[in-house]
Amino acid sequence: MGRRRAPELYRAPFPLYALQVDPSAGLLIAAGGGGAAKTGIKNGVHFLQLEQINGRLSASLLHSHDTETRATMNLALAGNILAAGQDAHCQLLRFQTHQQKGKNKTEKAGCKEQGPRQRKGAAPVEKKSGAETHQEGVELSVENLQAVQTDFSPDPLQKVVCFNHDNTLLATGGTDGYVRIWKVPSLEKVLEFRAHEGEIEDLALGPDGKLVTVGWDLKASVWQKDQLVTQLHWQENGPTFSNTPYRYQACSESGTFLGLGTVTGSVAIYIAFSLQRLYYVREAHGIVVTDVAFLPEKGRGPELLGFHETALFSVAVDSRCQLHLLPSRRSVPVWLLLLLCVGLIVMTILLLQSVFPGFL
């Protein structure tokens, strides 16, 4: 039997590093690029329309937003606003989708984006910031909002970004070890403090205002503003595996499932509370997985899931976006449940008749 393979949902013309899902519009947003090096590899954010076609989940290119010389390495989504980590900066983008009026249009400026699974009709056009792509049925526009430098190390790089629960604040972390909190959408800085000695790997803002950070210094910390609440250190709190060095890599909100991508390109899905593995594809990408994202069970999520329990998207440096579907584990058919209910009712009536003769 051959190795299990995950279906390829989309292939971009550049390495992919970041992924977000907008369940309300049924959009998959993938970003990346070749950076400032003059290699001919483009930089961009691609907006993909998710659809159920003949019982299969598919994605087609709806809009390609050119980010010029800046590769997007991390993304956060709040409604129709994207926060994109590009080098040492955070760029806010606003996107809107609406039904196209009139005939299909394409601007003469720019060049055509080549790639599989593009929507029928006018070919998408790459343009400067604020440009629109008009396609059959739906059009999407992207507008550049504020941008700010978020990392100030000698080799600056923003590594992570996230919104708070009401989308009024934005937290960033990078190679200089500082957490910086910004107002949305003005990007006015409201807080700055040193959270780790070395790079910040991940962070998450809780609904109670607390902030969780993990870094290269082997520590995981909980903060209330800039005051340390509690802290874990891998060498003190983590399991011991001979002399192999380990560090905390990511932090996230609790949920039903945990999605995992590895440096060898493998992808897995676990039950969050028990870490029971439900799905695994070895070396699905064959190279480091840079981001994973679940299809949320809200908005158009249930419609797009069909009969599957969950869907996980993964992207990697190989420019591919793959789809990982977990079949429903509910094995009892509806007709059997109905039959059991009818049988229970009959048994109850017979029992009452035996205890109370003449009941019927």
Coordinates of C-alpha atoms in Angstrom, one line a residue:
M1 CA 0.0 0.0 0.0
G2 CA 1.4 3.4 -1.0
R3 CA 1.9 6.3 1.4
R4 CA -1.1 8.3 2.4
R5 CA -1.4 11.6 0.6
A6 CA -3.3 14.8 1.3
P7 CA -5.1 16.5 -1.7
E8 CA -3.4 19.6 -3.0
L9 CA -5.9 22.5 -2.7
Y10 CA -3.9 25.2 -4.3
R11 CA -0.3 26.0 -5.5
A12 CA 1.0 29.5 -5.4
P13 CA 3.8 31.1 -7.5
F14 CA 5.9 31.7 -4.3
P15 CA 6.7 30.0 -1.0
L16 CA 3.8 30.1 1.4
Y17 CA 4.4 31.1 5.1
A18 CA 1.1 32.3 6.6
L19 CA -2.6 31.2 6.5
Q20 CA -5.9 32.5 7.7
V21 CA -9.6 31.5 7.2
D22 CA -12.5 33.9 6.9
P23 CA -15.6 31.7 7.6
S24 CA -18.1 34.4 7.0
A25 CA -17.1 34.9 3.4
G26 CA -15.7 31.4 2.8
L27 CA -12.2 32.7 2.1
L28 CA -8.9 31.1 2.5
I29 CA -6.1 33.6 2.7
A30 CA -2.5 32.5 2.0
A31 CA 0.6 34.7 1.9
G32 CA 4.3 34.5 1.4
G33 CA 6.9 35.4 -1.2
G34 CA 10.6 35.5 -2.0
G35 CA 11.4 38.7 -0.1
A36 CA 13.5 41.5 -1.4
A37 CA 16.0 39.3 -3.1
K38 CA 16.0 39.8 -6.9
T39 CA 15.3 36.1 -7.7
G40 CA 12.1 36.7 -9.7
I41 CA 9.9 35.2 -7.0
K42 CA 6.9 37.4 -6.3
N43 CA 5.5 38.5 -3.0
G44 CA 1.8 38.5 -2.3
V45 CA -1.4 37.7 -0.4
H46 CA -3.8 35.4 -2.3
F47 CA -7.5 35.3 -1.5
L48 CA -9.0 31.9 -2.3
Q49 CA -12.8 31.2 -2.6
L50 CA -13.7 28.0 -0.8
E51 CA -16.6 26.1 -2.4
Q52 CA -18.3 22.7 -2.3
I53 CA -18.2 21.3 -5.8
N54 CA -19.7 17.8 -6.4
G55 CA -19.3 17.0 -2.8
R56 CA -15.6 18.1 -2.6
L57 CA -14.1 21.1 -1.0
S58 CA -12.2 23.2 -3.5
A59 CA -10.4 26.5 -3.7
S60 CA -10.1 29.0 -6.6
L61 CA -8.0 32.2 -6.8
L62 CA -10.3 35.2 -6.3
H63 CA -7.8 37.9 -5.8
S64 CA -4.0 38.4 -5.8
H65 CA -2.6 41.3 -3.8
D66 CA 0.9 42.3 -4.7
T67 CA 3.1 43.2 -1.6
E68 CA 5.9 44.4 -3.8
T69 CA 9.3 43.6 -2.2
R70 CA 7.9 42.4 1.1
A71 CA 7.1 38.8 1.9
T72 CA 4.4 38.2 4.4
M73 CA 5.6 35.8 7.1
N74 CA 2.7 35.9 9.6
L75 CA -1.0 36.9 9.5
A76 CA -3.8 37.7 11.9
L77 CA -7.5 38.2 11.0
A78 CA -10.1 40.5 12.6
G79 CA -13.3 40.7 10.5
N80 CA -12.2 42.1 7.2
I81 CA -8.9 43.5 8.5
L82 CA -5.6 41.6 8.1
A83 CA -2.5 42.2 10.1
A84 CA 0.5 41.1 8.0
G85 CA 4.0 40.7 9.3
Q86 CA 6.4 41.9 6.6
D87 CA 10.1 42.0 7.6
A88 CA 10.3 44.3 10.7
H89 CA 6.9 45.9 10.0
C90 CA 3.2 45.2 10.5
Q91 CA 0.9 46.2 7.6
L92 CA -2.8 46.4 8.1
L93 CA -5.0 45.5 5.1
R94 CA -8.7 45.9 4.6
F95 CA -10.5 43.6 2.1
Q96 CA -14.1 43.7 0.9
T97 CA -16.1 41.2 -1.3
H98 CA -19.2 42.1 -3.2
Q99 CA -21.2 41.0 -6.2
Q100 CA -19.8 42.2 -9.5
K101 CA -22.0 44.6 -11.5
G102 CA -22.0 44.5 -15.2
K103 CA -19.7 42.5 -17.4
N104 CA -16.3 41.0 -16.4
K105 CA -13.5 43.5 -16.3
T106 CA -9.8 43.4 -16.2
E107 CA -7.4 46.3 -15.9
K108 CA -4.8 46.7 -18.6
A109 CA -2.1 47.5 -16.1
G110 CA -0.2 44.7 -14.4
C111 CA 0.5 41.2 -15.4
K112 CA -1.5 38.0 -15.3
E113 CA -1.0 35.6 -12.4
Q114 CA -0.4 32.1 -13.6
G115 CA -1.4 29.1 -11.5
P116 CA -3.9 26.3 -11.3
R117 CA -7.5 26.4 -10.1
Q118 CA -8.1 30.0 -11.1
R119 CA -11.8 31.1 -11.3
K120 CA -13.3 31.1 -14.8
G121 CA -13.8 34.5 -16.4
A122 CA -11.3 37.3 -16.4
A123 CA -7.8 36.4 -15.3
P124 CA -6.6 38.0 -12.0
V125 CA -4.3 41.0 -12.3
E126 CA -1.5 41.9 -9.9
K127 CA -1.4 45.6 -9.2
K128 CA -0.2 48.1 -6.6
S129 CA -1.8 48.6 -3.3
G130 CA -5.5 49.3 -3.3
A131 CA -6.0 47.6 -6.7
E132 CA -9.1 45.5 -7.4
T133 CA -9.5 42.2 -9.3
H134 CA -12.8 41.8 -11.1
Q135 CA -14.0 38.2 -11.7
E136 CA -17.0 36.3 -12.6
G137 CA -19.8 36.8 -10.0
V138 CA -17.6 38.2 -7.2
E139 CA -15.1 40.9 -6.9
L140 CA -12.7 41.6 -4.1
S141 CA -10.8 44.8 -3.3
V142 CA -7.8 45.2 -0.9
E143 CA -6.8 48.5 0.7
N144 CA -3.5 49.2 2.5
L145 CA -4.1 50.9 5.9
Q146 CA -1.6 51.8 8.5
A147 CA 1.9 50.3 8.8
V148 CA 4.4 50.4 11.7
Q149 CA 7.8 49.0 12.5
T150 CA 7.4 46.4 15.3
D151 CA 10.9 45.0 15.8
F152 CA 14.1 46.8 16.4
S153 CA 16.8 44.1 16.7
P154 CA 20.0 44.3 14.6
D155 CA 18.4 41.8 12.2
P156 CA 14.7 42.9 12.7
L157 CA 11.8 40.5 12.0
Q158 CA 8.2 40.4 13.2
K159 CA 7.6 36.7 14.0
V160 CA 4.0 36.8 15.4
V161 CA 0.9 39.0 15.5
C162 CA -2.5 38.6 17.0
F163 CA -5.7 40.6 17.8
N164 CA -7.4 40.7 21.1
H165 CA -11.0 39.3 21.5
D166 CA -12.8 42.5 20.6
N167 CA -10.3 43.4 17.8
T168 CA -9.4 46.8 19.4
L169 CA -5.8 45.9 20.1
L170 CA -3.0 44.2 18.3
A171 CA 0.0 42.4 19.8
T172 CA 3.3 41.8 18.0
G173 CA 6.5 40.0 18.9
G174 CA 9.8 39.5 17.1
T175 CA 13.5 38.8 17.2
D176 CA 14.2 41.5 19.8
G177 CA 12.2 39.8 22.5
Y178 CA 9.8 42.7 23.1
V179 CA 6.0 42.6 23.1
R180 CA 4.4 45.7 21.7
I181 CA 0.6 46.4 21.9
W182 CA -1.0 48.7 19.3
K183 CA -4.4 50.3 18.9
V184 CA -6.5 49.2 15.9
P185 CA -6.6 50.6 13.3
S186 CA -4.4 53.6 14.1
L187 CA -1.5 51.4 15.3
E188 CA -0.7 53.8 18.1
K189 CA 1.5 52.0 20.6
V190 CA 0.0 51.6 24.0
L191 CA 2.4 49.2 25.7
E192 CA 6.0 47.9 25.3
F193 CA 8.0 45.5 27.5
R194 CA 10.8 42.9 27.3
A195 CA 9.2 39.5 27.5
H196 CA 12.0 37.1 26.6
E197 CA 15.8 37.0 26.2
G198 CA 15.9 36.3 22.5
E199 CA 13.2 35.8 19.9
I200 CA 9.5 35.5 20.7
E201 CA 8.0 32.4 19.0
D202 CA 4.3 32.9 19.7
L203 CA 1.8 34.9 21.8
A204 CA -1.9 35.0 22.5
L205 CA -4.2 37.5 24.1
G206 CA -6.9 36.3 26.4
P207 CA -10.4 37.7 26.9
D208 CA -9.4 38.7 30.5
G209 CA -6.6 40.9 29.2
K210 CA -3.9 38.4 30.0
L211 CA -1.1 37.7 27.5
V212 CA 0.7 34.4 27.0
T213 CA 4.2 34.4 25.4
V214 CA 6.7 31.7 24.5
G215 CA 10.3 32.3 23.4
W216 CA 13.7 31.0 22.5
D217 CA 14.8 31.3 26.2
L218 CA 12.9 28.1 26.9
K219 CA 10.2 30.0 28.9
A220 CA 6.4 30.3 28.6
S221 CA 5.1 33.3 30.4
V222 CA 1.7 34.8 31.4
W223 CA 1.5 38.6 31.7
Q224 CA -1.1 41.1 33.0
K225 CA 0.0 44.1 31.0
D226 CA 3.8 44.2 31.6
Q227 CA 3.6 42.4 35.0
L228 CA 4.7 38.7 35.1
V229 CA 1.9 36.5 36.5
T230 CA 3.4 33.1 36.2
Q231 CA 6.1 31.3 34.2
L232 CA 7.1 27.9 33.0
H233 CA 10.7 26.9 32.2
W234 CA 11.2 23.8 30.0
Q235 CA 14.2 22.6 31.9
E236 CA 12.2 22.8 35.2
N237 CA 8.7 22.0 34.1
G238 CA 9.0 20.0 30.9
P239 CA 9.8 16.3 30.3
T240 CA 13.4 15.3 30.1
F241 CA 14.7 13.6 27.0
S242 CA 18.4 12.8 27.6
N243 CA 20.5 15.8 26.5
T244 CA 18.2 16.9 23.6
P245 CA 17.4 20.6 23.9
Y246 CA 13.7 21.5 23.6
R247 CA 11.8 24.8 23.9
Y248 CA 8.1 26.0 23.9
Q249 CA 7.1 26.7 20.3
A250 CA 3.5 27.8 20.2
C251 CA 0.5 28.8 22.4
S252 CA -3.1 28.9 21.3
E253 CA -6.7 28.9 22.6
S254 CA -8.3 25.7 23.6
G255 CA -10.6 23.9 21.2
T256 CA -11.8 20.5 20.1
F257 CA -8.8 19.7 17.9
L258 CA -5.1 20.4 17.7
G259 CA -3.5 20.8 14.3
L260 CA 0.2 20.1 14.0
G261 CA 2.8 20.7 11.2
T262 CA 6.4 19.5 11.5
V263 CA 9.8 20.5 10.2
T264 CA 9.8 17.4 8.0
G265 CA 6.5 18.3 6.3
S266 CA 4.2 15.9 8.2
V267 CA 0.7 17.0 9.3
A268 CA -1.4 15.6 12.1
I269 CA -4.7 16.2 13.9
Y270 CA -5.2 15.4 17.6
I271 CA -8.0 15.6 20.1
A272 CA -7.1 18.7 22.1
F273 CA -7.8 17.4 25.7
S274 CA -6.4 13.9 25.3
L275 CA -3.8 14.3 22.5
Q276 CA -5.2 11.2 20.8
R277 CA -4.1 11.2 17.2
L278 CA -6.9 11.0 14.7
Y279 CA -5.1 11.9 11.5
Y280 CA -1.5 11.7 10.2
V281 CA 0.2 12.2 6.9
R282 CA 3.9 11.6 6.9
E283 CA 5.9 14.2 4.9
A284 CA 2.8 15.6 3.3
H285 CA 4.8 18.5 2.1
G286 CA 8.3 17.0 2.2
I287 CA 9.6 20.3 3.6
V288 CA 8.9 22.4 6.7
V289 CA 5.2 23.2 7.3
T290 CA 5.1 27.0 7.9
D291 CA 1.4 27.3 9.1
V292 CA -1.8 25.4 9.6
A293 CA -5.4 26.6 10.1
F294 CA -8.7 24.9 10.8
L295 CA -11.9 25.7 9.0
P296 CA -14.0 27.3 11.8
E297 CA -17.4 25.8 12.6
K298 CA -19.2 29.1 12.1
G299 CA -20.3 31.2 9.2
R300 CA -20.1 29.1 6.0
G301 CA -17.9 26.5 7.9
P302 CA -20.6 23.8 8.4
E303 CA -21.7 24.2 4.8
L304 CA -18.1 23.8 3.5
L305 CA -17.3 20.9 5.8
G306 CA -20.1 18.7 4.4
F307 CA -20.1 15.4 6.2
H308 CA -16.6 15.8 7.6
E309 CA -15.9 16.5 11.3
T310 CA -13.2 19.1 10.6
A311 CA -10.9 20.4 7.9
L312 CA -7.3 21.5 8.4
F313 CA -5.3 23.6 5.8
S314 CA -1.5 23.5 5.7
V315 CA 1.0 25.5 3.8
A316 CA 4.8 25.2 3.3
V317 CA 7.8 26.5 1.6
D318 CA 7.0 24.2 -1.3
S319 CA 4.3 26.8 -2.4
R320 CA 1.5 24.3 -1.8
C321 CA -1.7 24.5 0.3
Q322 CA -3.0 21.1 1.2
L323 CA -6.4 20.0 2.6
H324 CA -6.7 17.5 5.5
L325 CA -10.2 16.2 6.1
L326 CA -11.2 14.3 9.2
P327 CA -14.2 12.0 8.5
S328 CA -17.1 12.1 10.9
R329 CA -16.6 9.7 13.8
R330 CA -20.3 9.5 14.4
S331 CA -20.9 5.9 13.4
V332 CA -24.5 5.4 14.5
P333 CA -26.9 6.0 11.6
V334 CA -30.0 8.1 12.1
W335 CA -32.4 5.3 11.1
L336 CA -30.9 3.1 13.8
L337 CA -31.5 5.8 16.4
L338 CA -35.1 6.2 15.3
L339 CA -35.5 2.4 15.5
L340 CA -34.1 2.4 19.0
C341 CA -36.5 5.2 20.0
V342 CA -39.5 3.3 18.6
G343 CA -38.4 0.1 20.4
L344 CA -38.0 2.0 23.7
I345 CA -41.5 3.4 23.4
V346 CA -43.0 -0.1 22.7
M347 CA -41.1 -1.6 25.6
T348 CA -42.4 1.2 27.9
I349 CA -46.0 0.6 26.8
L350 CA -45.7 -3.2 27.4
L351 CA -44.2 -2.7 30.8
L352 CA -47.0 -0.3 31.8
Q353 CA -49.6 -2.9 30.5
S354 CA -48.0 -5.6 32.6
V355 CA -47.9 -3.5 35.8
F356 CA -51.3 -1.9 35.3
P357 CA -53.6 -4.4 33.5
G358 CA -56.2 -2.7 31.4
F359 CA -53.9 0.3 30.9
L360 CA -54.7 0.2 27.1

